[in-house]
Short mmCIF file of C-alpha atoms in Angstrom, two decimals:
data_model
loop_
_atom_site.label_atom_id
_atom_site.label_comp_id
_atom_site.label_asym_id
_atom_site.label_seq_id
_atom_site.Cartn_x
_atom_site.Cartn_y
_atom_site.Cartn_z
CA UNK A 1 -74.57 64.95 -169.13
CA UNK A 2 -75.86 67.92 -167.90
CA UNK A 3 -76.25 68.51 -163.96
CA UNK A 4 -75.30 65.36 -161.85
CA UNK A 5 -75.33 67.21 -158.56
CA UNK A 6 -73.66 64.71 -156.08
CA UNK A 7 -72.51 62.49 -158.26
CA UNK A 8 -69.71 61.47 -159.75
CA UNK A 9 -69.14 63.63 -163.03
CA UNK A 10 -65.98 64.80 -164.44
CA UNK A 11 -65.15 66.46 -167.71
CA UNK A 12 -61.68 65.85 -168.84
CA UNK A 13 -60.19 68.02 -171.51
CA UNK A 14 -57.92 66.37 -173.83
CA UNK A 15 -57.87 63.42 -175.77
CA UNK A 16 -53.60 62.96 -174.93
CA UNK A 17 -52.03 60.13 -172.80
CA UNK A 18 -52.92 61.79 -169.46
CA UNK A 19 -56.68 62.52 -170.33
CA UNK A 20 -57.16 59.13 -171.63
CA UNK A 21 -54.85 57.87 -168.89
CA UNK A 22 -57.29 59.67 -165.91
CA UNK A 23 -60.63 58.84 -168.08
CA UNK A 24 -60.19 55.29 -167.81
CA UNK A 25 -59.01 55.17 -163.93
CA UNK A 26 -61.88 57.70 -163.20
CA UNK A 27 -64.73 55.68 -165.40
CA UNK A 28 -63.21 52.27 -163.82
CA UNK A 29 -64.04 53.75 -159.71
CA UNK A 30 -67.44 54.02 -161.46
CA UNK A 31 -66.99 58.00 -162.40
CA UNK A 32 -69.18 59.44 -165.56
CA UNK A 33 -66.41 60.86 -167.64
CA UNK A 34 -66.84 63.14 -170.83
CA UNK A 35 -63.63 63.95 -172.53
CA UNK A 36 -63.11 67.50 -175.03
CA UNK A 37 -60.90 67.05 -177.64
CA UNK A 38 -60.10 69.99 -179.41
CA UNK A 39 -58.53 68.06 -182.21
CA UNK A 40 -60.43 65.72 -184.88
CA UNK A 41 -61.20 62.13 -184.18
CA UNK A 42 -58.79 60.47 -186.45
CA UNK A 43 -55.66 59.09 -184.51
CA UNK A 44 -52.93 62.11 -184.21
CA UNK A 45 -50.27 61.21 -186.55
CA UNK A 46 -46.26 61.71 -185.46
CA UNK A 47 -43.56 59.32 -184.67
CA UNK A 48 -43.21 57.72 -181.21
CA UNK A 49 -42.27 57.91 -177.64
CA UNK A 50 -40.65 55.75 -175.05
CA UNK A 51 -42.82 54.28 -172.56
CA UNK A 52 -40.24 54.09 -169.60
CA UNK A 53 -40.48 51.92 -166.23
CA UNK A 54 -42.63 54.00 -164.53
CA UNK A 55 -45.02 53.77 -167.55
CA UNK A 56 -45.38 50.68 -167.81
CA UNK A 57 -45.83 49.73 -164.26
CA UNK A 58 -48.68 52.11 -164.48
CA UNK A 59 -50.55 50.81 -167.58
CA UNK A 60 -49.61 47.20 -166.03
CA UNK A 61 -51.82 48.35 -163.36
CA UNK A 62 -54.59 49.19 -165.70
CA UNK A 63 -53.92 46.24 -167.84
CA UNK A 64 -52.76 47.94 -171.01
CA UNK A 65 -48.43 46.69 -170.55
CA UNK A 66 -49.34 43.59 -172.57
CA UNK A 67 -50.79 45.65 -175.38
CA UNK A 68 -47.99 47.96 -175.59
CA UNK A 69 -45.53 45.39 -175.06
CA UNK A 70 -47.05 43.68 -178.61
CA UNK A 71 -47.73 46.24 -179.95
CA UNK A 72 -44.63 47.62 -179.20
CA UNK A 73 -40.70 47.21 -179.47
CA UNK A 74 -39.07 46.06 -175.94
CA UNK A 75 -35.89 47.27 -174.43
CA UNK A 76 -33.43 47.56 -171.77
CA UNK A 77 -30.32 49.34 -172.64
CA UNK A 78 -29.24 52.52 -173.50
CA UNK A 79 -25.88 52.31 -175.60
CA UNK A 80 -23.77 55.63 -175.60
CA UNK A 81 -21.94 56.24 -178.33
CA UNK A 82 -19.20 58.87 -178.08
CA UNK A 83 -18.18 62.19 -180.74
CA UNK A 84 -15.50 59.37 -182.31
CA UNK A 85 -18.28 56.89 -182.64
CA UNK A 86 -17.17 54.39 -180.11
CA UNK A 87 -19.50 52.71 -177.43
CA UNK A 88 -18.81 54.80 -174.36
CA UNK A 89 -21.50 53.08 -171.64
CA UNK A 90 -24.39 51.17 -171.62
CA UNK A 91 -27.31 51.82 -169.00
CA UNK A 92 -29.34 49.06 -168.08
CA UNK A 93 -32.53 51.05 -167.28
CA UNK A 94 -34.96 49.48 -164.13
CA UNK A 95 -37.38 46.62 -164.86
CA UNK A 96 -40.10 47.44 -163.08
CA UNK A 97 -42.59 45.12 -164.17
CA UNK A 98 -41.01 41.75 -164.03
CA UNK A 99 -37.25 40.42 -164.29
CA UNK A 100 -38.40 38.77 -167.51
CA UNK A 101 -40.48 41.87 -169.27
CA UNK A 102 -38.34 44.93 -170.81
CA UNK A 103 -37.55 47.74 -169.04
CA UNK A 104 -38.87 49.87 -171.53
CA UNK A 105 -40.42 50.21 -174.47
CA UNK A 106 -40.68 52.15 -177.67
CA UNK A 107 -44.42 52.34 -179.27
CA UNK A 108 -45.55 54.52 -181.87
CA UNK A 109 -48.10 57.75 -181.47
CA UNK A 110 -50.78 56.53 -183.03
CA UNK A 111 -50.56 53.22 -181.53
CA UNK A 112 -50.46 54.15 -178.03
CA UNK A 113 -53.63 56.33 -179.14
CA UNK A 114 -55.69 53.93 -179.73
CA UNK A 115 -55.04 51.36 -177.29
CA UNK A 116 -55.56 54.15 -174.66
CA UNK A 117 -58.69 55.61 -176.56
CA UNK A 118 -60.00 52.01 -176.81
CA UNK A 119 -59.66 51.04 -173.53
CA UNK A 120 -61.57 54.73 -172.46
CA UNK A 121 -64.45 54.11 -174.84
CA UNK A 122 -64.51 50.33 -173.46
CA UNK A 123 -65.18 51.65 -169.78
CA UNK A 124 -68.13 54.25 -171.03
CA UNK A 125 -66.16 57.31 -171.67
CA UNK A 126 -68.02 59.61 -174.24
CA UNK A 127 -65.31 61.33 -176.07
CA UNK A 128 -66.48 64.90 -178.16
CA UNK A 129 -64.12 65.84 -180.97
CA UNK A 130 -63.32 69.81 -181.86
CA UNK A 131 -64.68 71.25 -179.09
CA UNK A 132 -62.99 72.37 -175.44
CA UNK A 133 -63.86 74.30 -172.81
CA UNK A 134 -64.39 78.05 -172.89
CA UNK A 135 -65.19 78.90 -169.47
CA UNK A 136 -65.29 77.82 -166.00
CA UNK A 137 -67.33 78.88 -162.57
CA UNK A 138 -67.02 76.91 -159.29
CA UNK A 139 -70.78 76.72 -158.41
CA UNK A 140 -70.62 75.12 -154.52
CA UNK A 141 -68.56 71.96 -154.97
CA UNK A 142 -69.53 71.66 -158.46
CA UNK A 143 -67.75 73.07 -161.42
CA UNK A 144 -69.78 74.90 -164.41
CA UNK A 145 -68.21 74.13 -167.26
CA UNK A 146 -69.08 76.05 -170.37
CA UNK A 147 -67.97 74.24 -173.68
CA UNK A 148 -66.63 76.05 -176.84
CA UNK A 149 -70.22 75.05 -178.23
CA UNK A 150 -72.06 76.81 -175.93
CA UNK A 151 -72.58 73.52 -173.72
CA UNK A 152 -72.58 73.40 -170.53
CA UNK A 153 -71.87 70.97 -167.92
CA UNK A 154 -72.05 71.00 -164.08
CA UNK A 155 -69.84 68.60 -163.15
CA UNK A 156 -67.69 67.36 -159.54
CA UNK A 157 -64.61 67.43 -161.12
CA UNK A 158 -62.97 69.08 -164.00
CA UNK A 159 -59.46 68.26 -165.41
CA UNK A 160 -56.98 69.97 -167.92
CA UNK A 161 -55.06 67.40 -169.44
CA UNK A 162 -54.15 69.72 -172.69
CA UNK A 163 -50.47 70.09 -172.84
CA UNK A 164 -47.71 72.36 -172.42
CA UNK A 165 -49.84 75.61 -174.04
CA UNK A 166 -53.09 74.50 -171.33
CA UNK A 167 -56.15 76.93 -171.91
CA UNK A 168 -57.67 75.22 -168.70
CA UNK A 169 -54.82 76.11 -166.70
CA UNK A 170 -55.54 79.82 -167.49
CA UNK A 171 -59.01 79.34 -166.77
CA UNK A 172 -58.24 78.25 -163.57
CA UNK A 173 -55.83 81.16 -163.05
CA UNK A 174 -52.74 78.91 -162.29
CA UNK A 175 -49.24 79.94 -162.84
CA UNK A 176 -46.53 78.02 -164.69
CA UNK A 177 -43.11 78.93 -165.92
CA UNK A 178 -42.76 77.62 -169.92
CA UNK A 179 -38.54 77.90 -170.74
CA UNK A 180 -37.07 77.53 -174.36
CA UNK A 181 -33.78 75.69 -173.64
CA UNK A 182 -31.87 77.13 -176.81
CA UNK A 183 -32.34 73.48 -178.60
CA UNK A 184 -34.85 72.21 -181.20
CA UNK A 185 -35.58 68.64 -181.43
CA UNK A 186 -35.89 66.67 -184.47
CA UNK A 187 -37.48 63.10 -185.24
CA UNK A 188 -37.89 61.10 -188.16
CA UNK A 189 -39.43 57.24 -188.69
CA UNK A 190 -37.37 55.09 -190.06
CA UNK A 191 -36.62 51.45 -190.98
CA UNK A 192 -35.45 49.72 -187.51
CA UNK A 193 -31.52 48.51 -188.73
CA UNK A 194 -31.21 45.21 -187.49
CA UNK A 195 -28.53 46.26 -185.27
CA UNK A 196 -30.80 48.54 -183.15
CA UNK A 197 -31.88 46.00 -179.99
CA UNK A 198 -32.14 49.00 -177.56
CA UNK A 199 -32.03 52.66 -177.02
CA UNK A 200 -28.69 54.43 -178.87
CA UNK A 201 -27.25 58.09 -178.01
CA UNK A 202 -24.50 59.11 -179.99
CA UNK A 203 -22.82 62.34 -178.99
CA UNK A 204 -21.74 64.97 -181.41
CA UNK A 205 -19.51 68.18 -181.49
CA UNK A 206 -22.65 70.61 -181.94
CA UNK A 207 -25.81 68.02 -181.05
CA UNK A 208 -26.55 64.93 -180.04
CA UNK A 209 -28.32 62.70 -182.02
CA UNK A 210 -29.82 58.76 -181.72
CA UNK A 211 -31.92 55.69 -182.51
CA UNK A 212 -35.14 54.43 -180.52
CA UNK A 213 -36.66 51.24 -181.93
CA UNK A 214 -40.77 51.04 -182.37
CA UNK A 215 -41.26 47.61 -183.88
CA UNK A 216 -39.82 44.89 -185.27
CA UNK A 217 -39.77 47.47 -188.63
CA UNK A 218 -39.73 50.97 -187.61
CA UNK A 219 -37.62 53.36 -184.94
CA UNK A 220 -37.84 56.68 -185.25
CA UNK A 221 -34.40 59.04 -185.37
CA UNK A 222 -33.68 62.19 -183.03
CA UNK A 223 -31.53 65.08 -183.27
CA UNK A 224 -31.48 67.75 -180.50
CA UNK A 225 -29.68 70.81 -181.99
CA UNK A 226 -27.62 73.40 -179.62
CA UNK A 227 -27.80 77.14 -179.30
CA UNK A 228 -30.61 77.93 -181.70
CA UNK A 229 -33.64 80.32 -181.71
CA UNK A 230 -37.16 78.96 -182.21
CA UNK A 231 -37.77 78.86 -185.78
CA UNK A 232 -39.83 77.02 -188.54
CA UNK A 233 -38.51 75.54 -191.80
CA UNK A 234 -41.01 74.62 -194.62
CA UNK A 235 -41.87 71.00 -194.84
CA UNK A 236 -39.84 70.71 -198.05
CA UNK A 237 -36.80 71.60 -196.17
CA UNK A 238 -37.02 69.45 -193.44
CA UNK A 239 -35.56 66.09 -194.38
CA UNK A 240 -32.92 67.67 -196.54
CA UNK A 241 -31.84 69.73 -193.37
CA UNK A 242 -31.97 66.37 -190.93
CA UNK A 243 -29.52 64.48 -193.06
CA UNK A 244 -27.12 67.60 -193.22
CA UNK A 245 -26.90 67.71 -189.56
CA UNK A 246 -26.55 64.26 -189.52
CA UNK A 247 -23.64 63.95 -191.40
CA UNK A 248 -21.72 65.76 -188.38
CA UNK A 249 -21.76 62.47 -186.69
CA UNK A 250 -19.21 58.95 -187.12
CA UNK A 251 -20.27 55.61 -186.84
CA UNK A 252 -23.37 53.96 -187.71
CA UNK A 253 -25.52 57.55 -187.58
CA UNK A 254 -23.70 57.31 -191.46
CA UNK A 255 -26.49 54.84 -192.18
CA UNK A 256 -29.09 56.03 -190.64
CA UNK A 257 -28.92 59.33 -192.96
CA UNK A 258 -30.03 57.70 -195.80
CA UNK A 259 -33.13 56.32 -194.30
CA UNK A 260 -34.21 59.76 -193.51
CA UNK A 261 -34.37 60.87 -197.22
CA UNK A 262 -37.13 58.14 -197.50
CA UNK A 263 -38.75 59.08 -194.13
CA UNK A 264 -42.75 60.70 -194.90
CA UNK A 265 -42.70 62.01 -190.81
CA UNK A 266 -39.91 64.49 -190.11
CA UNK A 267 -40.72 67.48 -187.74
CA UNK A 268 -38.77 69.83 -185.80
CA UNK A 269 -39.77 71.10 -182.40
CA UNK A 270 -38.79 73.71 -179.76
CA UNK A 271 -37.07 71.58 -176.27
CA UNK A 272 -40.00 73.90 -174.11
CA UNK A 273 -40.48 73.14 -170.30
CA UNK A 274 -43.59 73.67 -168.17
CA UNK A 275 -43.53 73.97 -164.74
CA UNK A 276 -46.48 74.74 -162.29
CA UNK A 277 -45.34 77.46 -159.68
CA UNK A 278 -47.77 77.33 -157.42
CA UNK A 279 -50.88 75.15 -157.12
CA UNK A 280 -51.99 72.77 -159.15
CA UNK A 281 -55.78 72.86 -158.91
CA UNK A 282 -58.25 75.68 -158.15
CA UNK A 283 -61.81 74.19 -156.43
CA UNK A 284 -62.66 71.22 -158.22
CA UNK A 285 -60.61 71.68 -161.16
CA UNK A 286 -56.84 70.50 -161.29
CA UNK A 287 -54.41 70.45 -164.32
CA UNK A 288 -52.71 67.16 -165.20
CA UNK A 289 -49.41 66.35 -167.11
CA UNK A 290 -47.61 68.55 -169.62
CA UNK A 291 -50.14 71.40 -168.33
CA UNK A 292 -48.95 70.99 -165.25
CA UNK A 293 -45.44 69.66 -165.83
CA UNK A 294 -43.58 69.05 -168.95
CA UNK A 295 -39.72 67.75 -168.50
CA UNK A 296 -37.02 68.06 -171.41
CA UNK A 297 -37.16 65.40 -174.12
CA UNK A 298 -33.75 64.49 -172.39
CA UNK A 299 -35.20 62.14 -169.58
CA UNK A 300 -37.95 60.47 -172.36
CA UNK A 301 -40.30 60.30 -168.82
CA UNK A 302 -43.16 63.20 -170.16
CA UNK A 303 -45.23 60.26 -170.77
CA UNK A 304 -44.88 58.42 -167.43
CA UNK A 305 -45.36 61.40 -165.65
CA UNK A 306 -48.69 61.75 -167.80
CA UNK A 307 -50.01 58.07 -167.22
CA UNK A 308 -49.05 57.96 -163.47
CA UNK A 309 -50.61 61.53 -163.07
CA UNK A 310 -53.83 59.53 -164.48
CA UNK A 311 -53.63 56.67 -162.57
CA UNK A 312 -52.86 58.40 -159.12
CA UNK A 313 -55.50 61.59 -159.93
CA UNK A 314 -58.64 58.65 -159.50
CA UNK A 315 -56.51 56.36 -156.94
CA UNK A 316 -56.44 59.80 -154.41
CA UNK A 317 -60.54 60.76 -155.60
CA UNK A 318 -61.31 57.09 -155.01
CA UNK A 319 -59.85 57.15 -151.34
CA UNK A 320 -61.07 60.30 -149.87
CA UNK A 321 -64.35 61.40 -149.17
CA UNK A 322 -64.43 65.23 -151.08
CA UNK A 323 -63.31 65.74 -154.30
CA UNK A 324 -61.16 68.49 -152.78
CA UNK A 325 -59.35 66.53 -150.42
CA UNK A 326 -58.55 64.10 -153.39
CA UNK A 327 -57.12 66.74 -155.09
CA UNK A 328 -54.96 67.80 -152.44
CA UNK A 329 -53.64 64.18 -151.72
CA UNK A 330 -53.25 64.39 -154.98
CA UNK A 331 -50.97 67.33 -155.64
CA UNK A 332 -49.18 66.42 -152.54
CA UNK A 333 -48.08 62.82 -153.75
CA UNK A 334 -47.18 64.37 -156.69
CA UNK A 335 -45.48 67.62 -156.86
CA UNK A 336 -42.22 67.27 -155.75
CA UNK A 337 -41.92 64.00 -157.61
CA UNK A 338 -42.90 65.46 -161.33
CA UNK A 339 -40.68 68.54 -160.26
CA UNK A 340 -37.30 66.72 -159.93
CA UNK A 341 -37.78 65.10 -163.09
CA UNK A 342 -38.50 68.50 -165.26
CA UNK A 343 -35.38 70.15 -163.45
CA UNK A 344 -33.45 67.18 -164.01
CA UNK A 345 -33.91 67.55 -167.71
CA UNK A 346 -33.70 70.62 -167.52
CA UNK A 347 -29.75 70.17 -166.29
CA UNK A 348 -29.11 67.30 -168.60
CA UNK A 349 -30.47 69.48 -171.67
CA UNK A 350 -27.28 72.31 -170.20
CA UNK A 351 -25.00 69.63 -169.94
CA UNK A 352 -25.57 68.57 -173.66
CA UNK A 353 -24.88 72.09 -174.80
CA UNK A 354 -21.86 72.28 -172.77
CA UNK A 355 -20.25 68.93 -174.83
CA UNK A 356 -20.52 67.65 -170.57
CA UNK A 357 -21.49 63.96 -172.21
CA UNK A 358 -20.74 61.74 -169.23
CA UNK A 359 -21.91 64.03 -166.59
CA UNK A 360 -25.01 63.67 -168.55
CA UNK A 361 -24.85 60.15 -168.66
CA UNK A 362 -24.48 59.31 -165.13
CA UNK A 363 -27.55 61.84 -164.37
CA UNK A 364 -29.71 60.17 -166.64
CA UNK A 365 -29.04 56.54 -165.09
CA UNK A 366 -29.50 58.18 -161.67
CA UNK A 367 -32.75 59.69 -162.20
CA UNK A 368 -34.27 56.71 -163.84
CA UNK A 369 -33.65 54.41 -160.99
CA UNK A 370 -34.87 57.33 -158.57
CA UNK A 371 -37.79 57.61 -160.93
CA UNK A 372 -38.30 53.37 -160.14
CA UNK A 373 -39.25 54.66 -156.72
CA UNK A 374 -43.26 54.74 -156.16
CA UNK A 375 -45.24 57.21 -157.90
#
């Protein structure tokens, strides 16, 4: 790329949902867009996600909802299920892209990857694999970007979209609070039961545990353990460890345990939160998503907070006549938005640990029709 002074440049790093997300609204406003990847090129394996209303009003926008939705497993409910096993309440969840399309839906990892990566390299994005960004200069209104390489670009806008643990938001010298929440998270894919049409949460004496469909063949299982440290377990140990903790639970979570023995993707995970304290961006450079915001698991919104950060980042550069005042429309459409939802979890993942179950119901249902608001 090197120097494109005046025009419109941007180097994105990360290859996630909000880099892709931001690459494709950027190269679509007719933006030259090189994403850094630190990671290989092969599709990042794992288990799935929940692409929420917000989401998929988003990627309707870009015209990527009718890929997910096929590609996917739709849904509208969220079945509680309480510590004795019984349905407790069901939450009909916000459609927000029709009356007659789900209100959510569940998609695997990989397959979210490349329907976003596709779309990017569709609209001219050059993506560069195992390589980032090691250093950054505002030069003017232009940002010198120095790659871990030894590249360097000179570009008008520069964006970290590279999670919680964000090297570009050190480089830009922003401050964010990370918290460990005393829980560790764990998913496994599965078989879909037949039984599992929609979101279930079933709530246990020590955890809480539940079932999110992917496809018409595969969900994926979570457990959220209370009051532990951060800690790793050898793969070995991992599925033989799920379906002990499992086993604390009535009801149907009896047959999901045996699917888990069979499952080949089982991690475990800190619950971590990220929250910017102060500004987002710093000249032309501004950190996106998890690096700027990363919510509890609780809420299952990380990733529409990611694709609407996208989406909005190039709608706010598109409309304003300096990449600066962009960013600072922006941050200010933004920030108070992304920062209810991360406390929000943040409450719901205390309530959990505190056996508060229908407190934490009714705040969930609340803050995803306040989350239906515009983004």
């Amino acid at each position: 790329m090197g120097s494109y002074r005046g025009a419109r440049t941007a180097v994105i790093v990360g290859a996630g949902v909000a880099g892709l997300t931001a690459a494709t609204a950027l190269a679509r406003g007719g933006w030259q867009v090189e994403i850094a990847e630190a990671g290989p090129a092969e599709a990042p394996s794992g288990w799935g996600l929940c692409l929420t209303g917000p989401s998929l009003r988003a990627l309707d926008e870009l015209g990527l909802a009718a890929a997910c939705l096929a590609e996917g497993y739709g849904m509208s409910t969220i079945t509680h299920v309480d510590v004795n096993g019984v349905p407790a309440e069901e939450v009909r969840l916000p459609r927000l892209i029709g009356t007659r399309r789900p209100a959510v839906v569940g998609i695997a990892r990989p397959v979210l990857h490349r329907i976003l990566y596709a779309e990017a390299e569709r609209c001219g994005v050059a993506v560069r694999h195992q390589v980032t960004v090691a250093a950054v200069d505002q030069e003017g209104e232009l940002v010198r970007v120095r790659m871990s390489d030894g590249a360097v670009r000179r570009v008008a806008l520069l964006v970290g979209a590279d999670g919680i643990r964000s090297s570009v938001r050190g480089l830009l010298r922003l401050e964010a609070s990370l918290g460990f929440h005393g829980q560790m998270v764990w998913r496994a894919l599965v078989p879909r039961p037949s039984w599992a049409t929609g979101i279930h949460q079933f709530a246990g004496k020590t955890g809480t545990a539940g079932l999110v469909p992917l496809s018409g063949r595969q969900a994926y299982v979570f457990l959220t353990e209370n009051g532990v440290e951060q800690s790793v377990l050898p793969d070995a140990e991992l599925a033989p460890r799920l379906q002990q903790l499992l086993e604390a639970f009535p009801g149907r979570v009896a047959e999901i345990r045996p699917l888990v023995a069979e499952s080949e993707s089982v991690v475990r995970r800190p619950v971590l939160t990220a929250l910017l304290e102060g500004a987002w961006r710093r000249g032309s450079g501004v950190v996106i998503g998890d690096a700027a915001h990363a919510p509890a698991p609780q809420m299952a919104s990380g990733a529409a907070l990611a694709i609407e950060d996208g989406l909005v980042l190039a709608q706010e550069i598109g409309r304003h006549e300096s990449v600066g005042a962009g960013l600072q429309a922006f941050v200010s459409r933004r920030a108070q938005r992304c920062r209810t939802l991360v406390e929000t979890s943040m409450v719901i993942a205390g309530l959990e640990q505190a056996q508060r179950h229908h407190e934490a119901y009714a705040l969930v249902d609340s803050c995803h029709w306040l989350m239906a608001g515009p983004a």
